[in-house]
Coordinates of C-alpha atoms and ligand atoms in Angstrom, one line a residue:
X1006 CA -14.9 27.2 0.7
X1007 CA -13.1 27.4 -2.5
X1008 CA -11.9 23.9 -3.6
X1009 CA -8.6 22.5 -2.9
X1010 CA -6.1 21.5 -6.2
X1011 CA -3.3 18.9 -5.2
X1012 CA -0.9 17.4 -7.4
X1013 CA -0.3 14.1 -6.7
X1014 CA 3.1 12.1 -7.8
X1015 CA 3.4 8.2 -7.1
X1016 CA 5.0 5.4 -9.2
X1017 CA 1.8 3.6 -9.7
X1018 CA -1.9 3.3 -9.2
X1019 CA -4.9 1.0 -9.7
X1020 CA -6.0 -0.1 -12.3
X1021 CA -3.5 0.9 -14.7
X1022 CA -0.1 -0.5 -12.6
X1023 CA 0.3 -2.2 -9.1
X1024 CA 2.9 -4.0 -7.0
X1025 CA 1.2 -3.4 -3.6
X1026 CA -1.2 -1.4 -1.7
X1027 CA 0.4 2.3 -2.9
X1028 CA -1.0 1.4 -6.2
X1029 CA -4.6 0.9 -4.1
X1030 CA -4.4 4.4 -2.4
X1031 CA -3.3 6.4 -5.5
X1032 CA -6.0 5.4 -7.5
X1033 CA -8.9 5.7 -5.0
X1034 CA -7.3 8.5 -2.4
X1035 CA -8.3 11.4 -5.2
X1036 CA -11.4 9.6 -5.3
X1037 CA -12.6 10.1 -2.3
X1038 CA -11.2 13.2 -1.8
X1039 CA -13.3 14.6 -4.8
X1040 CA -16.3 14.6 -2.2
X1041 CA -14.8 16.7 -0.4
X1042 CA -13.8 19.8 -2.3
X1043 CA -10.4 18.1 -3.4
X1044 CA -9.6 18.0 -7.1
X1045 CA -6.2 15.7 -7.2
X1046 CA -4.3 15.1 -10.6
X1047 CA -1.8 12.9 -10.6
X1048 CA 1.2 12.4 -12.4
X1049 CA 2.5 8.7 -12.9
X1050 CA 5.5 7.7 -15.5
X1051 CA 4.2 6.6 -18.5
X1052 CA 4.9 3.1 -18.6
X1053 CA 3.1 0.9 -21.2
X1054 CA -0.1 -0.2 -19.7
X1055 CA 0.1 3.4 -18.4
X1056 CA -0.1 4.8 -21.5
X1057 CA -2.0 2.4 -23.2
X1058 CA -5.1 2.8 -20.2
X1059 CA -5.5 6.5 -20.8
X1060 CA -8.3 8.0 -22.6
X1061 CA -9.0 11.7 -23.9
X1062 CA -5.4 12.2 -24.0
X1063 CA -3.7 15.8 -25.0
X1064 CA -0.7 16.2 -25.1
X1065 CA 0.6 19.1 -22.3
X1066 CA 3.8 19.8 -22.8
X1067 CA 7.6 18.7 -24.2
X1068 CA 10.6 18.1 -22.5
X1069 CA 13.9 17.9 -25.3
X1070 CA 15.8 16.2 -22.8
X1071 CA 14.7 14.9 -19.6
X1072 CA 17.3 12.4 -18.3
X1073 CA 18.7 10.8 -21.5
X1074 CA 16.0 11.3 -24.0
X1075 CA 12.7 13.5 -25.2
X1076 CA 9.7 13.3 -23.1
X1077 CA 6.2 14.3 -23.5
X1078 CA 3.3 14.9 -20.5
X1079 CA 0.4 14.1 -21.6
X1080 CA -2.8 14.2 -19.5
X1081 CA -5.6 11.7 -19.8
X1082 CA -8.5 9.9 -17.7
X1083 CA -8.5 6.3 -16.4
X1084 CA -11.0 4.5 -13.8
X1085 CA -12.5 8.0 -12.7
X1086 CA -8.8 9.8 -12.4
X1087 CA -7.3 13.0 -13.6
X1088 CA -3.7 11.8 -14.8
X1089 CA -0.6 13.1 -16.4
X1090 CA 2.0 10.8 -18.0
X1091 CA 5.5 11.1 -18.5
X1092 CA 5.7 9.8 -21.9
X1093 CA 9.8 8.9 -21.6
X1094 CA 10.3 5.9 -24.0
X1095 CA 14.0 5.8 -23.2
X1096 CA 13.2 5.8 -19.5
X1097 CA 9.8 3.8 -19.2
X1098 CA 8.7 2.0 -22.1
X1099 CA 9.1 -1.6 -20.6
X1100 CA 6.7 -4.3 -20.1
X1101 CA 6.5 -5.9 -16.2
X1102 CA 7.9 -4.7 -13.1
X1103 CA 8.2 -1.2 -12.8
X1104 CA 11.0 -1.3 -10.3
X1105 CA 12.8 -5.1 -11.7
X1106 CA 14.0 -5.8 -15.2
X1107 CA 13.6 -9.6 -16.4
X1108 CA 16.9 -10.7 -14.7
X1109 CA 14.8 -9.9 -11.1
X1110 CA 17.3 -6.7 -10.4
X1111 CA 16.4 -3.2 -9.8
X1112 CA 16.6 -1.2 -13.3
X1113 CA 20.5 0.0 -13.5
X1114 CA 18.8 3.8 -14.5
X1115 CA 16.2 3.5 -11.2
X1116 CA 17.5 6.7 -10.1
X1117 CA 17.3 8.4 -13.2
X1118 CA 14.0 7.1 -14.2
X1119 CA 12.6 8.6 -10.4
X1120 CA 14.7 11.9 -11.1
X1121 CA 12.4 12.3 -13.9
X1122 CA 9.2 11.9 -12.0
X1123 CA 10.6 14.2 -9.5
X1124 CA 11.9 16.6 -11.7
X1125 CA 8.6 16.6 -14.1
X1126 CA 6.3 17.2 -11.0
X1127 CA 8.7 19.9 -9.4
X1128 CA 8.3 21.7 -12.8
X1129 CA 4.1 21.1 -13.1
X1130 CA 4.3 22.4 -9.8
X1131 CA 5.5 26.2 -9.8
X1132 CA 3.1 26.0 -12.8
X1133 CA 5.4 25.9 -15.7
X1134 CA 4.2 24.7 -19.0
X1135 CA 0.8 25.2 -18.0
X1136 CA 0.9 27.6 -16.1
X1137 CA -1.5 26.6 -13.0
X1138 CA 0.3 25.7 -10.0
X1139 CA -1.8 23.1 -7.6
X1140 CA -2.3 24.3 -4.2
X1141 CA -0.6 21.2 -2.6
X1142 CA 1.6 18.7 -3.9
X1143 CA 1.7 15.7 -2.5
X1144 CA 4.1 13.0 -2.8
X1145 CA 4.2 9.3 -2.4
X1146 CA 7.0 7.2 -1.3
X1147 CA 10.9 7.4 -2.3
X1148 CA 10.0 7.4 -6.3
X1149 CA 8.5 10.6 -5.6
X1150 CA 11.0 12.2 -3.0
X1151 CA 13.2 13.8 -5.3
X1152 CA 10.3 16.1 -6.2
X1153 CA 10.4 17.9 -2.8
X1154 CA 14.1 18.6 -3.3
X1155 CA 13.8 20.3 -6.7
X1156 CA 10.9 22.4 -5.2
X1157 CA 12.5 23.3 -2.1
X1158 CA 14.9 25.8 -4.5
X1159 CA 11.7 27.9 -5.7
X1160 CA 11.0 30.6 -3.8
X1161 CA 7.1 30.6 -4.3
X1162 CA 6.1 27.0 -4.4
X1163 CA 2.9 25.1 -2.9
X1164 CA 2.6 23.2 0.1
X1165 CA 3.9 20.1 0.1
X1166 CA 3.1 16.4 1.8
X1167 CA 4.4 13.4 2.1
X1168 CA 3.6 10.2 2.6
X1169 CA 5.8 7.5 3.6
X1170 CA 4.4 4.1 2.6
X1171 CA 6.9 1.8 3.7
X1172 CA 10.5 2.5 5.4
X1173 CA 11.9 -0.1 3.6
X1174 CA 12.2 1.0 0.7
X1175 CA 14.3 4.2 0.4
X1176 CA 16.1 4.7 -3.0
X1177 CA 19.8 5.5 -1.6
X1178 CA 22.2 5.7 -5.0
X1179 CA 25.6 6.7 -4.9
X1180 CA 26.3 10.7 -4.3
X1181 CA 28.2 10.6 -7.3
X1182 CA 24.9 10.8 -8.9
X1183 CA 24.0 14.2 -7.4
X1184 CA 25.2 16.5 -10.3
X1185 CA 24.0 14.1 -13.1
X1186 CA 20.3 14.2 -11.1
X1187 CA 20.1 18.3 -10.8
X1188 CA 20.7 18.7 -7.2
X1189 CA 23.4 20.9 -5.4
X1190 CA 26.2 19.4 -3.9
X1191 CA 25.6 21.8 -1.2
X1192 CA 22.4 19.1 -0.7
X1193 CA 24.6 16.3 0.4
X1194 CA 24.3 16.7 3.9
X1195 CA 22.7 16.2 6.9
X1196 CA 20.1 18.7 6.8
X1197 CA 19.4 17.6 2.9
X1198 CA 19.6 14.4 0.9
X1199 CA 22.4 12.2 2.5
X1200 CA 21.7 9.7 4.4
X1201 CA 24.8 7.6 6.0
X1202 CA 26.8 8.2 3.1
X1203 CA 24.2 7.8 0.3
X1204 CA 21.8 10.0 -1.6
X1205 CA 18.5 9.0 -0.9
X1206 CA 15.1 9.5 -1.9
X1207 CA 13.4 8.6 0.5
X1208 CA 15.2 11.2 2.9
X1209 CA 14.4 13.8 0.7
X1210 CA 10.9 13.5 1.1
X1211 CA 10.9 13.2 4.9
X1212 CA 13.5 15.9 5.2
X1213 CA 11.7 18.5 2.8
X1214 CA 8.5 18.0 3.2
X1215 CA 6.2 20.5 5.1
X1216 CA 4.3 18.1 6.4
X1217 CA 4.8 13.7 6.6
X1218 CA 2.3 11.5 6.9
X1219 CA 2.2 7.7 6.9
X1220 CA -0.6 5.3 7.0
X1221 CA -1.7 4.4 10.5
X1222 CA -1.2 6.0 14.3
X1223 CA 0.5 2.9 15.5
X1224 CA 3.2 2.3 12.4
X1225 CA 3.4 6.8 13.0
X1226 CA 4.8 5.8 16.3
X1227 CA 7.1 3.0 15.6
X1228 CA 9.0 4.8 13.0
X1229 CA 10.0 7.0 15.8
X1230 CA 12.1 4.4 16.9
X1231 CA 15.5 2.8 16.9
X1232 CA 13.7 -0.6 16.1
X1233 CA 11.2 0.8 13.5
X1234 CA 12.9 4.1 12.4
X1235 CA 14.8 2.0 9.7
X1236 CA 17.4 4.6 9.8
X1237 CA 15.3 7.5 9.8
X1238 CA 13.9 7.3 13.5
X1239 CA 16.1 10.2 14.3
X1240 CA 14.8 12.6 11.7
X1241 CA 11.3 11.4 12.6
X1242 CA 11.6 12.3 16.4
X1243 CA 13.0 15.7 15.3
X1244 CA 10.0 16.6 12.9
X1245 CA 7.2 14.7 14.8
X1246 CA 5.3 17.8 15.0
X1247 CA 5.4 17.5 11.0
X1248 CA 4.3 13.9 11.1
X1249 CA 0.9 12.2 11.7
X1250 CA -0.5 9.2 11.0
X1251 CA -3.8 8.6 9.0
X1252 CA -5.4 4.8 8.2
X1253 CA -5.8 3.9 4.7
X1254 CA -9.1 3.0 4.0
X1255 CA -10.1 0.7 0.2
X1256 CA -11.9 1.0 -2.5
X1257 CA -15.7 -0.2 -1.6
X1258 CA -16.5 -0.1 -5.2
X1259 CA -13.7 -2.2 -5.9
X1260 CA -14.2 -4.3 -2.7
X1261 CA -18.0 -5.0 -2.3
X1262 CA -19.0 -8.4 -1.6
X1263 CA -22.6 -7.4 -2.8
X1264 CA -21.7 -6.4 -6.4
X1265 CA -18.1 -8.6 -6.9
X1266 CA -18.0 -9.6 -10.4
X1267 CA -15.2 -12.0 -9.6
X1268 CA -16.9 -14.2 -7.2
X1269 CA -19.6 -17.1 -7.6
X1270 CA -22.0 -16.0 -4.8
X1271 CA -22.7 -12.2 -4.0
X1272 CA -23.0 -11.9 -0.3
X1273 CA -23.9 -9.6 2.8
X1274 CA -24.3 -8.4 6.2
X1275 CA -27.4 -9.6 5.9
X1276 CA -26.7 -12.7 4.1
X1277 CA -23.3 -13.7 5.3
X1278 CA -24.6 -17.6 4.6
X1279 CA -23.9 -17.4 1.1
X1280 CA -20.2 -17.6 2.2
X1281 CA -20.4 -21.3 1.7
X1282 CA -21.0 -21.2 -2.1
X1283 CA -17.5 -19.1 -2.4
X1284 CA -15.8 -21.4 0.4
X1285 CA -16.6 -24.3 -1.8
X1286 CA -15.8 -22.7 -5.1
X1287 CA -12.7 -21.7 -3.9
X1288 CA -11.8 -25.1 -2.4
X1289 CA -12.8 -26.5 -6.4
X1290 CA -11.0 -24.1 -8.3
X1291 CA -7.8 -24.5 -6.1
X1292 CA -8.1 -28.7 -5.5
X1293 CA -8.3 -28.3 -2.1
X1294 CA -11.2 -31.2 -0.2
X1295 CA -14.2 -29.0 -0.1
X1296 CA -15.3 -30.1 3.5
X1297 CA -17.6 -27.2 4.9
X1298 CA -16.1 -27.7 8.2
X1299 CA -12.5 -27.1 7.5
X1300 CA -11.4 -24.0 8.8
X1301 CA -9.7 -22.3 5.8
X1302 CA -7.3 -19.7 6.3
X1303 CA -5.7 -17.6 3.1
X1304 CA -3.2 -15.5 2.6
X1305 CA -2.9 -13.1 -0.1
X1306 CA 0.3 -11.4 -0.1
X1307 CA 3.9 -9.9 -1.1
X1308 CA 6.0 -13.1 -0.6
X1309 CA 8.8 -10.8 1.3
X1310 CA 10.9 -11.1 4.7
X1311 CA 8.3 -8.3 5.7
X1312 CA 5.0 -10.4 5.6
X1313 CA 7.0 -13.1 7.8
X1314 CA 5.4 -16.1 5.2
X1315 CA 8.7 -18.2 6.6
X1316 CA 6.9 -18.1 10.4
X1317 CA 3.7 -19.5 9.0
X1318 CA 5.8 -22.0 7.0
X1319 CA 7.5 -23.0 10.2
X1320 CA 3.4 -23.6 11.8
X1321 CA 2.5 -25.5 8.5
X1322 CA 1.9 -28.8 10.8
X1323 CA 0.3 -27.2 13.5
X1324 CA -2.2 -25.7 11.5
X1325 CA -2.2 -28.9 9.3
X1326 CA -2.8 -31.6 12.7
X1327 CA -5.8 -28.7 13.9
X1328 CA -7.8 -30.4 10.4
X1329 CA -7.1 -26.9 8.7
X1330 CA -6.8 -25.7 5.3
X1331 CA -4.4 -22.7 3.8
X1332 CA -4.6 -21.7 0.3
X1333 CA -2.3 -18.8 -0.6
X1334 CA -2.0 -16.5 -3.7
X1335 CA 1.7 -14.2 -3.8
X1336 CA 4.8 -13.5 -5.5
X1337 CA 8.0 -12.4 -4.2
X1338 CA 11.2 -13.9 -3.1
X1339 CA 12.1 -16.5 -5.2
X1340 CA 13.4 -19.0 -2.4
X1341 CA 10.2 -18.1 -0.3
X1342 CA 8.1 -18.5 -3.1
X1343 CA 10.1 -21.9 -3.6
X1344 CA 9.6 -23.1 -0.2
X1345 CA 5.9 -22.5 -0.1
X1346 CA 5.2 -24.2 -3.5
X1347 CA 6.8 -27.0 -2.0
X1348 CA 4.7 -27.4 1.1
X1349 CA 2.3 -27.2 -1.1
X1350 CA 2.8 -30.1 -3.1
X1351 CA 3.3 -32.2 0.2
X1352 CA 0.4 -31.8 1.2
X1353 CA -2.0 -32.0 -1.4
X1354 CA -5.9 -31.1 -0.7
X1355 CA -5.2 -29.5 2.4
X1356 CA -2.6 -26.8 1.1
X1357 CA -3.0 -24.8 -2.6
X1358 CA -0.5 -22.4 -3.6
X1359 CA -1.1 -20.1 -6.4
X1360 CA 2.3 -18.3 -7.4
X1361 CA 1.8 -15.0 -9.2
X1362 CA -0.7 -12.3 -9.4
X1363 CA -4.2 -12.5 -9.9
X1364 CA -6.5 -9.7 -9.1
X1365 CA -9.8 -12.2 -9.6
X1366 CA -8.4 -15.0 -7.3
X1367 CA -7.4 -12.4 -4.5
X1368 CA -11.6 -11.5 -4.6
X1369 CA -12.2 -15.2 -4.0
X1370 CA -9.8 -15.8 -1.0
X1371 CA -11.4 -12.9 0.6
X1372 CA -15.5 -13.9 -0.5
X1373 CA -14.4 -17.4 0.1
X1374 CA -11.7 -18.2 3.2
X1375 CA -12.6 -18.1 7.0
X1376 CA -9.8 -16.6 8.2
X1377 CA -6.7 -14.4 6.8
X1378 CA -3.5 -15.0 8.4
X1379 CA -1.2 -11.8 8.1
X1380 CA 1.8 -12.7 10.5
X1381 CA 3.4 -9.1 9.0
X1382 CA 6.9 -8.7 10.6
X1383 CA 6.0 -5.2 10.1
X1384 CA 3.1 -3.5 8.6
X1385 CA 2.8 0.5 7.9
X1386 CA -1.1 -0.2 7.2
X1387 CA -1.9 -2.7 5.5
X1388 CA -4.8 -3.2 3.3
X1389 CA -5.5 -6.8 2.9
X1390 CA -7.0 -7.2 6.4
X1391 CA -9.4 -4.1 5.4
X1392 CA -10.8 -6.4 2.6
X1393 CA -10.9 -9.1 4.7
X1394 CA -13.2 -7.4 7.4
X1395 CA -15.1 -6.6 4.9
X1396 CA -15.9 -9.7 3.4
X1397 CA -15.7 -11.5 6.2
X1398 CA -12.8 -13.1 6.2
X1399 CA -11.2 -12.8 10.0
X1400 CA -8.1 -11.7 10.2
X1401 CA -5.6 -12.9 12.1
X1402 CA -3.1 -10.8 12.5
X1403 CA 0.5 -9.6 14.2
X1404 CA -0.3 -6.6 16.3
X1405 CA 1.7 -4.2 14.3
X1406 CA 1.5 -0.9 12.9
X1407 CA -2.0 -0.4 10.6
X1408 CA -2.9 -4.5 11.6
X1409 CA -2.7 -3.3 15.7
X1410 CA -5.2 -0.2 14.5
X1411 CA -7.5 -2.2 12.5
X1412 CA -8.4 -5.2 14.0
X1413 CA -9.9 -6.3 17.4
X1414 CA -9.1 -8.9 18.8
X1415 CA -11.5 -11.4 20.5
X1416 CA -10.4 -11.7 23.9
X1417 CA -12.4 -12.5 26.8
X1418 CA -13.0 -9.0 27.2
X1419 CA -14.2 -8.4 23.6
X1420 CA -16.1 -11.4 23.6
X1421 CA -18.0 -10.8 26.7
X1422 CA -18.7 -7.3 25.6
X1423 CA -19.7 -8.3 22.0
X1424 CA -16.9 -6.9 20.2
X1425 CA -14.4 -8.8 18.1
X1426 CA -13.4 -8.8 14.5
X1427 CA -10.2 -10.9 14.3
X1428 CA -7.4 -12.3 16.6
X1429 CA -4.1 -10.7 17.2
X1430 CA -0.8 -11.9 18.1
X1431 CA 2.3 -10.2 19.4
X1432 CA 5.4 -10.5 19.7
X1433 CA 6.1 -11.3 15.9
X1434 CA 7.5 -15.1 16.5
X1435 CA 6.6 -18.7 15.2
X1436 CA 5.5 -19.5 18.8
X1437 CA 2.8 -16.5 18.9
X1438 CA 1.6 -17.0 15.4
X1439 CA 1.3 -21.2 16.5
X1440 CA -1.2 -19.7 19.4
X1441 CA -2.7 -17.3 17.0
X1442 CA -3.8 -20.3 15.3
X1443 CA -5.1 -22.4 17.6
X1444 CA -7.0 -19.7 19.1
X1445 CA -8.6 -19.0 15.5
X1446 CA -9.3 -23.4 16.0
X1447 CA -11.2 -22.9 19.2
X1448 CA -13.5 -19.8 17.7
X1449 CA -13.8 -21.6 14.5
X1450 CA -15.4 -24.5 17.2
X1451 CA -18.5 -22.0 18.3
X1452 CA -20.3 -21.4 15.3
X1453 CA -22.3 -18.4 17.3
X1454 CA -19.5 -17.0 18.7
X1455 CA -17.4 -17.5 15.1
X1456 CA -20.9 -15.6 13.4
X1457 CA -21.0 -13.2 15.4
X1458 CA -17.2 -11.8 15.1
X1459 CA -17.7 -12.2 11.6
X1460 CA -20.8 -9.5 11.6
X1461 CA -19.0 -7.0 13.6
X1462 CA -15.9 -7.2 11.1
X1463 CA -18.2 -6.6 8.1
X1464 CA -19.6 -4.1 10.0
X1465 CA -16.2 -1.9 10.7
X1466 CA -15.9 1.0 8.6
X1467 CA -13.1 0.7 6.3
X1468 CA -14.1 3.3 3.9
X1469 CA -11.9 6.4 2.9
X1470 CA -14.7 8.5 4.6
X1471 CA -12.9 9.5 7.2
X1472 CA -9.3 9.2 6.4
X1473 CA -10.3 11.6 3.3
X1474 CA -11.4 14.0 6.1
X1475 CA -8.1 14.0 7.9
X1476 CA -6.1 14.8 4.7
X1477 CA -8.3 17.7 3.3
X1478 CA -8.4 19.2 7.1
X1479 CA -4.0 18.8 6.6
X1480 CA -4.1 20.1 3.2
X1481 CA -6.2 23.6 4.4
X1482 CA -4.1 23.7 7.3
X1483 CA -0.7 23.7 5.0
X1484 CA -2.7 26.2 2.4
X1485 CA -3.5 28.6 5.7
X1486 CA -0.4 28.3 7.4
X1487 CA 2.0 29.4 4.0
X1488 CA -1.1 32.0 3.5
X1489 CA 0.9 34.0 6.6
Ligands
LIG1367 P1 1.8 -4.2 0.5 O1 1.4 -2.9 -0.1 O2 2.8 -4.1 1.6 O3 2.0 -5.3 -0.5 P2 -1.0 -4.1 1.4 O4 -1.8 -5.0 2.2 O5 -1.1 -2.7 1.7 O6 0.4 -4.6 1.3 O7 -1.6 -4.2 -0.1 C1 -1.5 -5.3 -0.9 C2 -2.4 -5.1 -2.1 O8 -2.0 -6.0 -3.2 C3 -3.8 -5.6 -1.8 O9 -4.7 -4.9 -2.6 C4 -3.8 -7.1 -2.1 O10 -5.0 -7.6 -2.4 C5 -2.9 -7.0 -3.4 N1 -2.1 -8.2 -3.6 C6 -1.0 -8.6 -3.0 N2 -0.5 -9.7 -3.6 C7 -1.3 -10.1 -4.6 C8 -1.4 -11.1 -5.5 N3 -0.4 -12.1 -5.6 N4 -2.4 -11.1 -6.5 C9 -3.3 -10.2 -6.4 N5 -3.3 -9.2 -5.5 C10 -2.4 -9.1 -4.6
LIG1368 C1 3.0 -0.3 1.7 C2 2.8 -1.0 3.0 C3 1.4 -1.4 3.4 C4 0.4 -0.3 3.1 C5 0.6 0.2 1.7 C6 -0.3 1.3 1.3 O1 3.1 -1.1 0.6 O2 3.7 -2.2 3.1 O3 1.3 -1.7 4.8 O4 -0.9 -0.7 3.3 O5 1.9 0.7 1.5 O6 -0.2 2.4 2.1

């Protein structure tokens, strides 16, 4: 079989820029995917670590005006990846955020700046410039949506995917924006880009799309409701044909407890003992006690309504009077991130809260906590919980979307059968999360039982293996199917 070329679009990617786990799958997706016959470029705007992160760069093509100012593409290599750049000064060139400006607002020009990824992608795609037009293009959340809009007006065009990260965030501007951004009024409508009243991004990738995916079975299925659909559960229930669902997996490069640069003790299946040296480390570095026997739960996260930080606020005590420890690494929110700095400081030794982000230290929660609690309101997959099976780290975790799929929890059942890698709670409420908690006390009380849940989650396979296989059999499928 001849292999497959995709052109890829998505607002950022590990290791040059991340905010969250679509960073994580943009940069090791094509990755994976190279196994299998599946040559992905992928074109991200050039902000300046962006541009700064490329090597072997040539420059493609020129754009004299693209929203507001010049632009070059230029493509480049970074961490194993075939990229193209929208060098856009006037659109990108600023340091931080690449959604929030310094006063912690949205960029005024957000719409523009995402036009122009859309617009630049819908142009690479019929293969102008240079001339080679990818088999598949696939898109990546509402910074990329617009893309699939612009293409949709070319007669010959590839296949296109997309793949809806999180509902939440959708990109609706004002439809007063539709001539400036290139699209025909004739667009603003139901069967186009509005969306109750508002042009939106997000809807044009769901709505023009030939095929949707998101990232797990179970979050597939809630979006196809009133209470998950976010708006969009309508449209969802009318394509559902269109739309599957396929787990992330991570990086195992990235995420191997055997080779982690960032921790103090490398560690294994067969040497999941050496857990202790990172517990104790971690407990150092962050001025927690370092007693062995405290069960320590972490949380590395978005500090956002979504991740429901508040409900574990709310079971501070609780976990506090079980002899527990929490030590927490996030940014978000500023009243959240508030609120948690000052439990914190109440309670010295036994709570450590690291606001910000720090690759290195998110390495050591996972090498070094017992459990991870992830009480996600929420979750379309979720990657932390991936990392913590891996590494041992149980999660514990509200039985929603990708979390449901991911982990098992150790129920009678499970237990008696030998199977087990976490606890799960549902529904999403303090009182649920409070017996989460105590029911990760009462395994953390039978060392055997607590080792041997702990083996089966660093034994679950959360490698792209076989997610990559589900997207290159959707990508041949697409390729057939416009073939006829
Ligand atoms: P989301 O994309 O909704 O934020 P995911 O669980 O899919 O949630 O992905 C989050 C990713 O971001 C993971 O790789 C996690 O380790 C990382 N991460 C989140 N917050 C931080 C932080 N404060 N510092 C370092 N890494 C973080
Ligand atoms: C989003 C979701 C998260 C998912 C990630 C990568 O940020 O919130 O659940 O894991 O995208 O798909």
């Amino acid at each position: 079989m001849r292999d497959v070329t995709v052109l890829g679009i998505a607002s950022e990617i590990f290791p040059l820029i991340k905010t969250g786990g679509l960073a994580d799958v943009a940069g090791a997706l094509p990755v994976a995917l190279a196994d299998e016959g599946v040559r992905v470029t992928t074109l991200v705007p050039g902000y300046p670590s962006v541009l700064a992160g490329l090597a072997g760069v040539e420059s493609l093509r020129h754009f004299t005006e693209l929203f507001g100012g010049p632009a070059r593409i230029l493509r480049g290599r970074a961490g194993g990846l075939d990229l193209l750049a929208i060098d856009a000064p006037h659109l990108y060139a600023r340091p931080g955020s690449p959604y929030i400006g310094p006063d912690g607002r949205d960029w005024p020009d957000n719409a523009q700046r995402f036009a122009a990824l859309g617009a630049v992608a819908a142009s690479l795609a019929v293969g102008e410039g240079n001339g080679v037009a990818p088999d598949i293009v696939h898109a990546h959340d509402w910074q990329a949506g617009l893309a699939l809009a612009y293409l949709h007006h070319h007669a010959r065009r590839p296949g296109t995917v997309f793949t809806a990260h999180n509902l939440a965030f959708q990109g609706n501007y004002p439809p007063s924006l539709m001539a400036e951004l290139g699209l025909p009024a004739s667009d603003f409508a139901i069967d186009g880009v509005e969306f109750y009243g508002n042009l939106s991004f997000l809807k044009a990738g769901l709505f023009y799309a030939d095929r949707i995916t998101t990232v797990s079975p179970t979050y597939a299925a809630e979006i196809r409701t009133p209470q998950g659909g976010m708006g969009f559960d309508g449209l969802l229930r009318t394509r559902a044909a269109l739309l599957s669902g396929i787990l992330n997996g991570i990086d195992e490069t990235v995420w191997n407890p055997a080779t982690d640069p960032h921790i103090a003790a490398r560690f294994s299946t067969a040497r999941p003992g050496r857990r202790s040296i990172n517990k104790e480390a971690l407990q150092s570095r962050l001025g927690l006690a370092t007693t062995p026997g405290a069960l320590l739960f972490g949380v590395i996260s978005r500090i956002t309504w979504q991740k429901g930080l508040d409900l574990l606020l709310a079971n501070l005590p609780g976990l506090l009077g079980l002899g527990a420890q929490l030590a927490l690494l996030g940014s978000g929110e500023p009243g959240l991130e508030d609120a948690i700095a000052e439990a914190a400081a109440a309670h010295p030794g036994q709570v450590a809260a690291v606001i910000g982000y720090d690759e290195a230290l998110a390495h050591q929660i996972q090498a070094g906590v017992d459990a991870l609690l992830i009480p996600s309101r929420f979750e379309p997959c979720g990657l932390t919980q991936l990392c913590g099976l891996r590494y041992g780290a149980l999660p514990v975790v509200a039985r929603v979307g990708g979390l449901a799929d991911t982990v098992i929890d150790a129920n009678e059942a499970a237990l008696a059968a030998g199977t087990g890698s976490g606890v799960q709670f549902a529904p999403v409420t303090q009182e649920m999360l409070a017996v989460a908690i105590q029911r990760t006390a009462s395994l953390w009380r039978e060392p055997a039982t607590w080792r041997r849940l702990q083996r089966n989650a660093m034994r679950t396979d959360v490698s792209w293996r076989r997610p990559a296989a589900r997207y290159v059999a959707l990508y041949r499928a697409l390729i057939t199917e416009r073939a006829h």
